[in-house]
Structures are given as structure tokens and as C-alpha cells.
Coordinates of C-alpha atoms and ligand atoms in Angstrom, one line a residue:
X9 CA 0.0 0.0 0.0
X10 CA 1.2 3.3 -1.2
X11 CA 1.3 6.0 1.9
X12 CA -0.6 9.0 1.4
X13 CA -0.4 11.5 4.3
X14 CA -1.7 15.4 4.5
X15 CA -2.0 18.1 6.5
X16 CA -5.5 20.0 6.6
X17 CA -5.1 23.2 7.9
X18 CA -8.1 25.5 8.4
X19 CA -7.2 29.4 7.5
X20 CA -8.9 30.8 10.3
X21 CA -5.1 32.5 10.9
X22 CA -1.6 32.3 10.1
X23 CA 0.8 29.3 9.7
X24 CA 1.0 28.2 13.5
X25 CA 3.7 26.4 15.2
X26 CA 1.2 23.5 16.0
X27 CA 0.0 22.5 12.9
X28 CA 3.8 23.3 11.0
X29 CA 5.0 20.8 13.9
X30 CA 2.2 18.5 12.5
X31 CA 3.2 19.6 8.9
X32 CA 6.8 18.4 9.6
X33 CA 5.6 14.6 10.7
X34 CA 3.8 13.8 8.1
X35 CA 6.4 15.6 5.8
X36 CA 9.1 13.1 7.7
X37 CA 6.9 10.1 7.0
X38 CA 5.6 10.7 3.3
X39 CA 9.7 10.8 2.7
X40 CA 10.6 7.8 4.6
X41 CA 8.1 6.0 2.7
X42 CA 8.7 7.3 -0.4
X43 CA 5.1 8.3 0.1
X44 CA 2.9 11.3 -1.0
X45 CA 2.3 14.5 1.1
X46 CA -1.3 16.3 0.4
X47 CA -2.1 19.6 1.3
X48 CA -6.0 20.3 1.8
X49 CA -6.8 23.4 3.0
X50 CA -10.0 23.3 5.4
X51 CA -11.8 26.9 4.3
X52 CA -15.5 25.7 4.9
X53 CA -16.0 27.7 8.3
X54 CA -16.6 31.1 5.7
X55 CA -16.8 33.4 8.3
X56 CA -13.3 32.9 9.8
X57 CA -11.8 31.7 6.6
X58 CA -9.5 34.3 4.7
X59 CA -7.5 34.2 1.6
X60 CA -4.9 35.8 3.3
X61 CA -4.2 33.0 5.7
X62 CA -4.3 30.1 3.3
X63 CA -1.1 32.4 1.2
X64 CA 0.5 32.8 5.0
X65 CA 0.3 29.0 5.5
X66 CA 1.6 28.2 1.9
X67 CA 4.0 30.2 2.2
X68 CA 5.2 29.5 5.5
X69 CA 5.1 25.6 4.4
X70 CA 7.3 26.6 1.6
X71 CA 9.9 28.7 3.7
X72 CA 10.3 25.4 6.1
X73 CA 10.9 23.5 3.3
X74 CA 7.6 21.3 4.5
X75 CA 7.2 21.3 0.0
X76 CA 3.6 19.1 -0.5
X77 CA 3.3 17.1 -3.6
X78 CA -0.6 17.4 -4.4
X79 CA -2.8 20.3 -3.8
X80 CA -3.7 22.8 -2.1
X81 CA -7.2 20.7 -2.6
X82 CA -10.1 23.4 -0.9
X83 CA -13.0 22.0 0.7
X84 CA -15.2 24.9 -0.1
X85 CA -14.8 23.3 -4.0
X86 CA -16.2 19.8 -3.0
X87 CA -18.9 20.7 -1.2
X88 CA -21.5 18.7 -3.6
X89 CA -19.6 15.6 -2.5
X90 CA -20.2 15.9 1.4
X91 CA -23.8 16.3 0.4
X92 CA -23.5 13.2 -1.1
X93 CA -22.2 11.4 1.3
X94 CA -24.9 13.6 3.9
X95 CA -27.6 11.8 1.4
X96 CA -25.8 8.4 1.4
X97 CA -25.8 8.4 5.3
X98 CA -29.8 9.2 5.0
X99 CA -30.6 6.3 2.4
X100 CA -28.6 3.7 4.3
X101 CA -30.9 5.2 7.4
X102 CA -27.3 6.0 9.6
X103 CA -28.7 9.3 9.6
X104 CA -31.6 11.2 10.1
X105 CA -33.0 15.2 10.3
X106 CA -33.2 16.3 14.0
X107 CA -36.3 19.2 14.4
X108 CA -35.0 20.2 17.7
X109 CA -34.7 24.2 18.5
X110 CA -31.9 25.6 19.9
X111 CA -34.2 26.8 22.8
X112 CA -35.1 22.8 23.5
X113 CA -31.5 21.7 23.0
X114 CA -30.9 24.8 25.7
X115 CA -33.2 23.3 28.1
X116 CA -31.6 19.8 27.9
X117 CA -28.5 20.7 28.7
X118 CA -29.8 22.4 31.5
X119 CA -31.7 19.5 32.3
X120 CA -28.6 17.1 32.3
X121 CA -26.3 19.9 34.1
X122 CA -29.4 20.1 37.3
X123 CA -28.9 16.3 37.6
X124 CA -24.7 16.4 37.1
X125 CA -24.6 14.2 34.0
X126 CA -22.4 15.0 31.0
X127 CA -24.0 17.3 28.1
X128 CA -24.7 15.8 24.9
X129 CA -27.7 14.8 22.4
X130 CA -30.2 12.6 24.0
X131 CA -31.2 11.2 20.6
X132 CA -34.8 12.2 20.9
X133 CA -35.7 12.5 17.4
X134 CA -33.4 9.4 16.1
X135 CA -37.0 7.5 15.6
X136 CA -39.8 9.8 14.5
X137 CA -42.3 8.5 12.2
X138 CA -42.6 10.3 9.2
X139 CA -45.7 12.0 10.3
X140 CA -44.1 13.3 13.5
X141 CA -41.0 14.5 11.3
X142 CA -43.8 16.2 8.8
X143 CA -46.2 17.6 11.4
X144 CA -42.4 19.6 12.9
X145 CA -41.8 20.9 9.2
X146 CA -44.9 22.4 8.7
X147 CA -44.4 24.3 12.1
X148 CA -41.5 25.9 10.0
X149 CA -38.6 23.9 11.5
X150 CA -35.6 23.3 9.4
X151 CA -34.0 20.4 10.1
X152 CA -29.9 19.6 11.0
X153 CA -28.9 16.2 10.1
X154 CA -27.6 13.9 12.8
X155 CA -25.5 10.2 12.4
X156 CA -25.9 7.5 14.8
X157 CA -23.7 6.9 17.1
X158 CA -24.5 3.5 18.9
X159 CA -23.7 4.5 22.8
X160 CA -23.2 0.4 23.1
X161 CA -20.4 0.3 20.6
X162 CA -16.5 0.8 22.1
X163 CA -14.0 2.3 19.4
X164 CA -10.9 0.7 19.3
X165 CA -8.0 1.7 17.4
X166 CA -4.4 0.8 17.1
X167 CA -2.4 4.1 17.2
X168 CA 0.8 4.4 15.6
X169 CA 1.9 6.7 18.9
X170 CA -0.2 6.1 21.6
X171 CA -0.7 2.3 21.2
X172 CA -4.6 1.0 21.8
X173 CA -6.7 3.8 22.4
X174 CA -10.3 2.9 23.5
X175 CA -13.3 5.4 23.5
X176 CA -17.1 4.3 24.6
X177 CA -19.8 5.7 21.9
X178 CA -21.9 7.0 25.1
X179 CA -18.6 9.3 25.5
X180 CA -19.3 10.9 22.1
X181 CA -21.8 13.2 23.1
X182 CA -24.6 11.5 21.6
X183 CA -25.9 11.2 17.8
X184 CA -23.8 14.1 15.8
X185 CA -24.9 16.6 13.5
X186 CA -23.0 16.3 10.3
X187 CA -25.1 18.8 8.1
X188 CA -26.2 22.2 9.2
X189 CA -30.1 23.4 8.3
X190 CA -30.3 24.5 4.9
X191 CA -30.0 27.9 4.0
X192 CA -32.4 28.2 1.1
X193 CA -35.8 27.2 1.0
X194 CA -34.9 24.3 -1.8
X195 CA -32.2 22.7 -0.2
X196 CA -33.3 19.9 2.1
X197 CA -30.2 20.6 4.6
X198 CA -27.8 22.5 4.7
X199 CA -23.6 22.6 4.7
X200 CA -21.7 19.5 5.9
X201 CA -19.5 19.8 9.0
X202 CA -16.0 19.2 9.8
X203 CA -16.1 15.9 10.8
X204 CA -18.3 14.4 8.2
X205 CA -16.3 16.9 4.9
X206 CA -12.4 15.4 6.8
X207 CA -13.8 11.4 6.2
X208 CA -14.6 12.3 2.7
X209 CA -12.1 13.7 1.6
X210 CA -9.4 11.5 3.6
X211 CA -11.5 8.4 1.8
X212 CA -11.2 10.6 -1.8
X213 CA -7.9 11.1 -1.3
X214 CA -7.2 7.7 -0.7
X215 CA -5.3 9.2 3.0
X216 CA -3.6 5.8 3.9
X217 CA -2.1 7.9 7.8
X218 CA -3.2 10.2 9.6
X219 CA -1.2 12.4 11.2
X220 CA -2.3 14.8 14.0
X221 CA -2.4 16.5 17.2
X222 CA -3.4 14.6 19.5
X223 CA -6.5 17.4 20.1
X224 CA -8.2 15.4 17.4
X225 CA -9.0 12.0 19.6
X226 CA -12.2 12.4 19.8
X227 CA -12.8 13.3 16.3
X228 CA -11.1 9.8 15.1
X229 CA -13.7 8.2 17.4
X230 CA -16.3 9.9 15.7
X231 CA -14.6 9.8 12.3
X232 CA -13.8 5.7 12.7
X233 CA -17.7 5.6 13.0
X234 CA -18.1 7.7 9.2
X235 CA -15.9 5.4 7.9
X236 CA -17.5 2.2 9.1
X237 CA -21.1 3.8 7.7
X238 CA -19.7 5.0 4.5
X239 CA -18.1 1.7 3.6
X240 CA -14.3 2.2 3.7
X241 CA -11.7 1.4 4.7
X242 CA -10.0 2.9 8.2
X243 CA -6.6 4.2 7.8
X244 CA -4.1 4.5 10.3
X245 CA -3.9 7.2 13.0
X246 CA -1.4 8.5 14.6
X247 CA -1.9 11.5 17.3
X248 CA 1.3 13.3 18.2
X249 CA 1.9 15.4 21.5
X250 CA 1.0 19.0 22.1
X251 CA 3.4 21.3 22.2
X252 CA 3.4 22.6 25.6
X253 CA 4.9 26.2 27.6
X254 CA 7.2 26.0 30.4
X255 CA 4.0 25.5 32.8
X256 CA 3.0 22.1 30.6
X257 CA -0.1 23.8 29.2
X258 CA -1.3 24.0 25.8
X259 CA 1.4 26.4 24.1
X260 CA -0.7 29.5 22.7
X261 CA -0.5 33.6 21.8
X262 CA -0.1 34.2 25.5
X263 CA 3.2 32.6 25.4
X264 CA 4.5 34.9 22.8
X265 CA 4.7 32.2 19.7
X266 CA 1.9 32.5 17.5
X267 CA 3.3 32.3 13.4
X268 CA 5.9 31.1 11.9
X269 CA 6.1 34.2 10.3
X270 CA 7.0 35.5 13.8
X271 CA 9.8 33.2 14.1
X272 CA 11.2 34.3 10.9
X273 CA 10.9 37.9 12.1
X274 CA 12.9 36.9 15.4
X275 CA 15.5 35.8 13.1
X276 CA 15.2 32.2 13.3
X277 CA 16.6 29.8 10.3
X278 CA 14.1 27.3 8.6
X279 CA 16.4 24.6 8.6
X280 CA 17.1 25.5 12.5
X281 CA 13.3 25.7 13.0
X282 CA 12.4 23.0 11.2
X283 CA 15.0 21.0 12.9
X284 CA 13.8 22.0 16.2
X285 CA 10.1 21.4 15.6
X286 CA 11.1 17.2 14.5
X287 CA 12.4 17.3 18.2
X288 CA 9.9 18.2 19.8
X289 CA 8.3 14.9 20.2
X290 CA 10.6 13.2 18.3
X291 CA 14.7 12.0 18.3
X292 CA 17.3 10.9 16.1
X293 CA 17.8 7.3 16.9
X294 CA 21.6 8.3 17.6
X295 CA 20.1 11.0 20.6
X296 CA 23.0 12.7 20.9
X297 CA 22.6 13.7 17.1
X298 CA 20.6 17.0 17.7
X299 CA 21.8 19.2 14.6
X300 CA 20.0 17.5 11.0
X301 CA 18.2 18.2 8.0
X302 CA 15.3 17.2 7.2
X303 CA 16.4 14.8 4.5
X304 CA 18.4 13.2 7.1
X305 CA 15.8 12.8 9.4
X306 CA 13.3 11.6 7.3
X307 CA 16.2 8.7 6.4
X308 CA 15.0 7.8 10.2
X309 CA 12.1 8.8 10.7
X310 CA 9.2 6.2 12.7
X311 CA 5.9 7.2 14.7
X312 CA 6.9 4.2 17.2
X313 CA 9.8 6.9 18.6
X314 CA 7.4 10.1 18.7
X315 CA 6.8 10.7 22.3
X316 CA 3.3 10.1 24.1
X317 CA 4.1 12.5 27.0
X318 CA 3.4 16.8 25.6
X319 CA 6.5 18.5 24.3
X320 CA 7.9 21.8 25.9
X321 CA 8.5 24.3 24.0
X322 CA 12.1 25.5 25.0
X323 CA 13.4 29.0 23.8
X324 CA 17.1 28.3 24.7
X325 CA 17.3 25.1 23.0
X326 CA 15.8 26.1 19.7
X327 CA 18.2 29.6 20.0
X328 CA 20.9 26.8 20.7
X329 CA 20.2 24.8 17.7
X330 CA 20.0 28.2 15.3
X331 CA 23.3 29.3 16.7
X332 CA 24.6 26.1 15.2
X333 CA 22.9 26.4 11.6
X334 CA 24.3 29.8 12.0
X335 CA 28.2 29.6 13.2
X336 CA 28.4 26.9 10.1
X337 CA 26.7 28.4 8.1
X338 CA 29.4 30.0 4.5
X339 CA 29.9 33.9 5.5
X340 CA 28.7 35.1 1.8
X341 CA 25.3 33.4 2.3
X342 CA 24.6 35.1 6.0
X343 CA 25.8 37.9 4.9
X344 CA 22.7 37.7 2.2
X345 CA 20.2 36.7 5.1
X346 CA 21.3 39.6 7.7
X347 CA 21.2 42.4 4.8
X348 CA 17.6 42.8 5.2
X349 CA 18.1 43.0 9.2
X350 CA 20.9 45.8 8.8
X351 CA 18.5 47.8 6.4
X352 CA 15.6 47.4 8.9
X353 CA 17.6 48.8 11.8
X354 CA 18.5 51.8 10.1
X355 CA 22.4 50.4 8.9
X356 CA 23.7 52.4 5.8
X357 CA 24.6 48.8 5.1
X358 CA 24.1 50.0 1.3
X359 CA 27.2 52.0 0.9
X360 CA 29.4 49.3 2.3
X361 CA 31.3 47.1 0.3
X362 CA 30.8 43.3 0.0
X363 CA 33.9 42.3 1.3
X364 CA 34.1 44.3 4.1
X365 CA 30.4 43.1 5.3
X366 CA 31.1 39.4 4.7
X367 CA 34.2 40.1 7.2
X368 CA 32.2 41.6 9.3
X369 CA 29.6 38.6 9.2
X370 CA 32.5 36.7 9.7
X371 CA 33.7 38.0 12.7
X372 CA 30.1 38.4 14.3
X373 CA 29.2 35.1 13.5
X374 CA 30.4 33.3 16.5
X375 CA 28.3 35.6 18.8
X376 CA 24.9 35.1 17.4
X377 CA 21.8 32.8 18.1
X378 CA 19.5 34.7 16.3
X379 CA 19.9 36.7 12.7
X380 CA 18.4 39.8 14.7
X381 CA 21.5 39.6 17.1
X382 CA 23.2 41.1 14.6
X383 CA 21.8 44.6 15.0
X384 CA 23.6 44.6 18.3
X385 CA 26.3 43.0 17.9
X386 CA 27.4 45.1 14.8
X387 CA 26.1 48.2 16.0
X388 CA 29.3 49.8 17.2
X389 CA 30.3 49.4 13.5
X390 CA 27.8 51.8 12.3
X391 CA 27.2 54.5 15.1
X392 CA 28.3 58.3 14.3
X393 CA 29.8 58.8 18.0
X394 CA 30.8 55.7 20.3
X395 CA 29.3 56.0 24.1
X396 CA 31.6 54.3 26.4
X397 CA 30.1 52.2 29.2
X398 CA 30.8 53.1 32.7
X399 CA 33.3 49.9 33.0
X400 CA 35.5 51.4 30.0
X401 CA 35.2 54.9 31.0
X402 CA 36.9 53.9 34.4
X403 CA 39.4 52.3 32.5
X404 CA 40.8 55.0 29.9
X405 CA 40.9 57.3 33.0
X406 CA 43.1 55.1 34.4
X407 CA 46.6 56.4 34.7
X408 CA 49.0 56.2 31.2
X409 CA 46.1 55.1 29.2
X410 CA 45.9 59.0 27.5
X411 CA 49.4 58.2 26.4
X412 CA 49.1 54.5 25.0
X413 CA 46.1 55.9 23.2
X414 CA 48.0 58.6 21.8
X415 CA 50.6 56.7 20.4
X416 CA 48.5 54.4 18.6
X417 CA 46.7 57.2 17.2
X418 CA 49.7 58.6 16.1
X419 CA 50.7 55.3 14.5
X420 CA 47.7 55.1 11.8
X421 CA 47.9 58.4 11.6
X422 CA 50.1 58.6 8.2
X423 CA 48.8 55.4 7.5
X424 CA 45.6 54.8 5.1
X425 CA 45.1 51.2 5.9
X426 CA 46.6 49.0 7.9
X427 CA 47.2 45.1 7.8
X428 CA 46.8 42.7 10.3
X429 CA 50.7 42.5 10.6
X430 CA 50.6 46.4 11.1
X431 CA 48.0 45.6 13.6
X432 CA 49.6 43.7 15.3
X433 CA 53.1 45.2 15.4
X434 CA 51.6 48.9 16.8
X435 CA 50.6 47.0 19.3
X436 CA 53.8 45.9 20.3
X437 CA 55.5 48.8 19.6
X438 CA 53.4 50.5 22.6
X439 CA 53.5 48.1 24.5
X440 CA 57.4 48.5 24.6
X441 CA 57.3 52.3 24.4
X442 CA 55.1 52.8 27.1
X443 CA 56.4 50.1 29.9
X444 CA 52.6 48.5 29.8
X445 CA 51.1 45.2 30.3
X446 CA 49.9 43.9 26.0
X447 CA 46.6 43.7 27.7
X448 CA 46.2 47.2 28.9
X449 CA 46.9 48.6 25.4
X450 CA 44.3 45.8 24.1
X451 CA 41.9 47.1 26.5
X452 CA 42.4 50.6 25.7
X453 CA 41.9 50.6 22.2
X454 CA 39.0 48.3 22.4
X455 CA 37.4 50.6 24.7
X456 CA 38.6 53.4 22.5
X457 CA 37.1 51.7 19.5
X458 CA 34.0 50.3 20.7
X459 CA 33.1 51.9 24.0
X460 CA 33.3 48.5 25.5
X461 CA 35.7 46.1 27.2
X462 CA 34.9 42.9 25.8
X463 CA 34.0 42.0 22.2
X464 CA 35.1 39.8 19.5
X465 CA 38.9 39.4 18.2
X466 CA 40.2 42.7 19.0
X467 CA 42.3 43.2 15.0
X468 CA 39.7 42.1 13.0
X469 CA 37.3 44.8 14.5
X470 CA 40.1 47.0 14.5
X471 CA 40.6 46.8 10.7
X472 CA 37.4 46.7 9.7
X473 CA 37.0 50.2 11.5
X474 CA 40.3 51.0 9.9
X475 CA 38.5 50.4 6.5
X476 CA 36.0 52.8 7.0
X477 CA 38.5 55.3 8.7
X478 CA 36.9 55.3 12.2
X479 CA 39.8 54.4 14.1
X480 CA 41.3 57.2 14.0
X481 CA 38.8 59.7 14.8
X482 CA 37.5 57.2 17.6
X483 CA 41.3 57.2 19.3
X484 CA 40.9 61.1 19.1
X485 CA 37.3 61.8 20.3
X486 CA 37.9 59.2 23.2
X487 CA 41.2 61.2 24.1
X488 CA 39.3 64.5 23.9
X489 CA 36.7 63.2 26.3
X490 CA 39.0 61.7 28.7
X491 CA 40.7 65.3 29.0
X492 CA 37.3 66.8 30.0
Ligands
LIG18 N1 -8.6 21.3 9.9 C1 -8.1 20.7 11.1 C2 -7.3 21.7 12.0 O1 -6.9 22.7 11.4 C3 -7.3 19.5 10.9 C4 -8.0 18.3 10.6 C5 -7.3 17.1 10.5 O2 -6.0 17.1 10.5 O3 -7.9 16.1 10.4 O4 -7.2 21.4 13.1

């Protein structure tokens, strides 16, 4: 049998972490298996349902690299076939129209809460004769349909996570509604609903897995039961872990992760994303291998390792796992991806040249988890006036420090550029001259240069200043305000 997976998301909002978690599963599997990956976007619910969030979640598919091999399929163009399968349901007699008002269905519920038992259906109009059912539409009732669900009957289902999961029919909430009431006077119901529209198409689209969050249990009891009336065959499920915050709850907005888009804005990676999202639930059957592709992982990938227990989300190690993708990662090509981040910060990134921003990429590189990291570590390359912390102020007032400044000054001062080996050498040279410790003239000039005592390698940031003339004018502004 040929495995067919999908994911179904509904554009009621952007690309969420959730579902591209999901999105990433079944992408691992379809690839293991040499299989086929379907998207179906799930646009029925019209009021919530946007254009704008089905391009968010097709593009943010695309940016993971989560690339599906049929569709995007849109329920809201097979809606005649859920009617069929609505009518189907009716002929075989597994469903029927319910009359009940909302006001009744009100009053049962209250009825069950007064005497502490669970809410749900109580099935009342499962047997009406065809007069009762007649006698309700000429009152002017329109009708939902409901399917049958036998409150005797236990579901049981093998899945590929969790093992046997068991669920009682009376747990089910009684018979469910499947179509709505119909919206114009000729129809004799109306739209489909989720659960009914999600067997159809899984059956049409011959869906041999399904993977999901494990928020859909219930659903697959329900759903088994659709399949079992409409004749076909059951595929496999497979319900993966939430993805839960640091207090083990359902990750949402509150805890500050909502799109994927957002995590490209906070300067994530795909490939780091991507990577993080496979372990969250998931590990590489060598566990100490935490850094792979997707490729890679798919070479691996098997439900029977996805954890039962909830997955928490964990902000340091998916910064950890993007500082990897990162330090590795050629310094033309980040130079390309932290453009955009220098241009939104204000950086007259333009006017530099190429090879002095893929040096300066270069020697950034080491100090960032994110790709918006960059705006501070870099910024003391593109500031107008440098503004010394308190910890280097104390430092160039120290005593001598005027002079060791001054002589390096002194020492680019006929020079236009200067090479590492000229770097180097000054430094030396002062040392010598003045009767100081190497690392008081490092100190100096970094805090000279930068306003700071610690940074990354001292020449390279030196030289790169040198490039756009800065040193200089920095030694000399930082002796003027250490004369004040
Ligand atoms: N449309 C559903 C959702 O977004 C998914 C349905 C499914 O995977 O079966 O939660």
C-alpha cells in the first residue's frame, strides 16, 4: 500500500507552530516511505476563513521546506460531494433530520447539568415517524442532520503513537450533527460539517495515515464511525503530542509564539526551525545527534519513537540549535540573510562594500543565536559617536592610558590602511614604548574603539574600523573626552 499523508489546515489564521509541527511529521513520514504529502486546506467555516491565511500557511510551508506534492485541494470546491455522502448516510438510514430548536437543545442541557450528567444529544428525534417529522416541518422547523452513534459500541483503534486507544460511543456526546439546516428554502439541509467533509475527503484522497495532534482524539472516534457507515476502509492514525509552555499547558498567543512568520521575524533559520520542531516529540535514533536536515531525518524517521508524553517548547534550545545552523553556516550566504536586518535597523549597510560586510559577518558570527543579534552585535560598526560604558570609562581614566592611546593614534595616523601585521606590530610597539602590560593597550583601544571592554577578536574589529577610517577619529574623540 502506497502512503498518502496530508496536513489540513483551516485558514482561520496564520501558519501556527502547532499544525507546521504536524506539517513536519507527516512531511518526515511521506519521505521515509517514499510516500505522497497532500495539502487540503479546510476553508469551509466562511466566516473565519480568509484568503490571506491560506497564502500565509503556503507560504510558510514553503519557507520550512515542509514542500507538499498534491494540492492545495479546498474543501469549499467539494462541497457537492459531502452532500452526497450527507444523502448516502440518510438512504442507508445512519442518519436522520433532527427538528430540535436551539431553545429545546438549551433546556436539555440544563436539564442534564441540574442532575450532574455529561452534556450531549439525547437522541430524541433518532426514531420519528414520518408523520411526527412532517407535522415539525410544517411548524416551520428546518432540520440539521444527525449520524448515529451507537452509545453500546466501544472504538478501538491501534495508534501508531499512543498504542490502543479505547473510547465508549456514550462518551461521544450522543448522535452528531454532520449537516447544518439549509440555508435556502430548496435545499433539504444544509452545509456539511467538519467531521463528516475530513472522512470524505481522507477516503477521496485515498489518506492511507493520519497524522495529527493529538487534540483530534475524539474526532477519530467519531470519524472511525463515518468510515464504518460510508463503507471504507479505516486508515491508520497516529496522534502526536501538544506542544506545551514551560508551565506544561497548551502552548498559545499568551506565550508569545503565534506564526511562523513571527519566528522568521525573530531571526530564526528554517532549517534551525524545522530541525527544532522534528524534536519536539521526536529524536534521532543516535540521541546525541541534535543538529540535522530534514532529508536526514526523514532517512530515520518512525511514529513508534514520537513521544506520548506533551513536548515543551524550550526557547534556549531552539536559540541553541540556530546558533549552530548559523556559526556553520558560508559567510557570503549570512551575509545575504542579515542584509535585510541591517536595512531594517536603520544600517547604511548600502554603501558598504561586500567584502568588508562578509568580514564583518564573519567575525560576528560566533556571537549570534539569532539573525536579529546582529543589530547589536554590529552596532558599534555603524554608530556616528561611540558612548563608552561606565566599565571602559573607568578604564581610559586610568593612569597612562591618555598616552598608550595617543601613540597608537599617532601610529595610523600617516597610514591609510593598515594590515593585520601592522595591527599587530603597533601594538607591540606601545607596549614596549610605554612600559605596559599587551593587555592594557588591548583594552584601551577596544574601549577606544568600541566603547566596551569585551568584544570579539580585538584586529579584525580594529581593521574593519580602519576600512571605514573610524579608528582614528574614535582614538581622538575618546582622548578628547577623557581630557574633560
Ligand atoms: N482542519 C483541522 C485543523 O486545522 C485539521 C483536521 C485534521 O487534521 O484532520 O485542526
Amino acid at each position: 500500500m502506497s502512503v498518502r499523508v496530508r496536513i489540513a489546515p483551516s485558514p482561520t489564521g496564520n501558519l501556527h507552530i502547532g499544525t507546521a509541527r504536524t506539517a513536519v511529521f507527516n512531511w518526515l513520514f511521506a519521505h521515509r516511505h517514499q510516500g505522497t504529502f497532500v495539502l487540503r486546506v479546510e476553508d469551509t467555516d466562511a466566516a473565519r476563513s480568509r484568503p490571506e491565511y491560506t497564502e500565509n500557511i503556503k507560504s510558510g510551508l514553503a519557507w520550512l521546506g515542509l514542500n507538499w506534492d498534491e494540492g492545495p485541494f479546498f474543501q469549499t470546491q467539494r462541497l457537492d460531494k459531502y452532500q452526497q455522502a450527507v444523502q448516502t448516510l440518510l438512504d442507508k438510514g445512519l442518519a436522520y433530520p433532527c427538528y430540535c430548536t436551539p431553545e429545546e437543545l438549551e433546556e436539555m442541557r440544563e436539564t442534564q447539568k441540574a442532575k450532574g450528567q455529561a452534556p450531549g444529544y439525547d437522541n430524541r428525534h433518532r426514531d420519528l415517524t414520518s408523520a411526527e417529522q412532517e407535522a415539525f416541518a410544517a411548524q416551520g422547523r428546518k432540520p440539521v442532520i444527525r449520524f448515529k452513534i451507537d452509545g453500546d459500541r466501544t472504538i478501538v483503534w491501534k495508534d501508531l503513537i499512543r498504542d490502543t486507544v479505547t473510547w465508549k460511543g456514550s462518551d461521544l456526546g450522543g448522535d452528531m450533527v454532520i449537516a447544518r439546516t439549509a440555508e435556502t428554502e430548496d435545499q433539504p439541509y444544509g452545509q456539511a460539517l467538519y467531521n463528516l467533509a475530513v472522512v470524505v475527503d481522507d477516503i477521496d484522497m485515498q489518506i492511507s495515515h493520519i497524522i495529527r495532534g493529538e487534540d483530534h482524539i475524539a474526532n477519530t472516534a467519531k470519524q472511525i464511525l463515518l468510515y464504518e457507515a460510508l463503507g471504507a476502509e479505516v486508515p491508520s492514525f497516529a496522534h502526536s503530542p501538544l506542544i506545551l509552555n514551560q508551565e506544561g499547558r497548551k502552548l498559545s498567543k499568551r506565550d508569545g509564539v503565534t506564526s511562523i512568520d513571527d519566528f522568521r521575524k525573530m531571526g530564526f533559520l528554517p532549517e534551525a526551525l524545522v530541525n527544532y520542531m522534528t524534536l519536539l516529540g521526536w529524536t534521532f535514533p543516535d540521541a546525541t545527534k541534535e543538529i540535522f536536515t530534514l532529508e536526514e531525518a526523514a532517512k530515520e524517521f518512525d511514529l513508534e519513537r514520537v513521544n506520548k508524553a506533551g513536548a515543551k517548547f524550550d526557547w534556549d534550545k531552539l536559540d541553541w540549535i540556530n546558533s549552530q545552523y548559523l556559526h556553520q553556516m558560508p559567510a557570503d550566504k549570512l551575509t545575504g540573510l542579515l542584509i535585510p536586518y541591517w536595512q531594517e535597523a536603520g544600517y547604511a549597510v548600502d554603501k558598504m562594500d561586500r567584502a568588508w560586510l562578509e568580514s564583518l559577518t564573519a567575525l560576528t558570527a560566533p556571537t549570534l543565536n539569532r539573525l536579529t543579534d546582529v543589530i547589536k552585535e554590529t552596532s558599534v560598526f555603524f554608530v556616528d559617536a561611540v558612548e563608552h560604558s561606565e566599565e571602559a570609562m573607568d578604564l581610559l581614566q586610568q593612569e597612562g592610558v591618555a598616552a598608550v592611546i595617543t601613540e597608537i593614534a599617532e601610529g595610523v595616523k600617516n597610514a591609510d590602511s593598515i594590515t593585520e601585521e601592522d595591527a599587530k606590530a603597533l601594538i607591540k610597539q606601545v607596549t614596549k614604548s610605554q612600559k605596559v602590560k599587551k593587555g592594557l593597550v588591548m583594552r584601551s583601544l577596544r574601549a577606544s574603539l568600541t566603547g566596551e571592554l569585551h568584544g570579539p577578536d580585538l584586529t579584525q574589529t580594529w581593521l574593519l574600523l580602519n576600512q571605514l577610517g573610524e579608528d582614528k577619529k574614535r582614538l581622538l574623540e575618546t582622548l578628547e573626552k577623557i581630557a574633560d
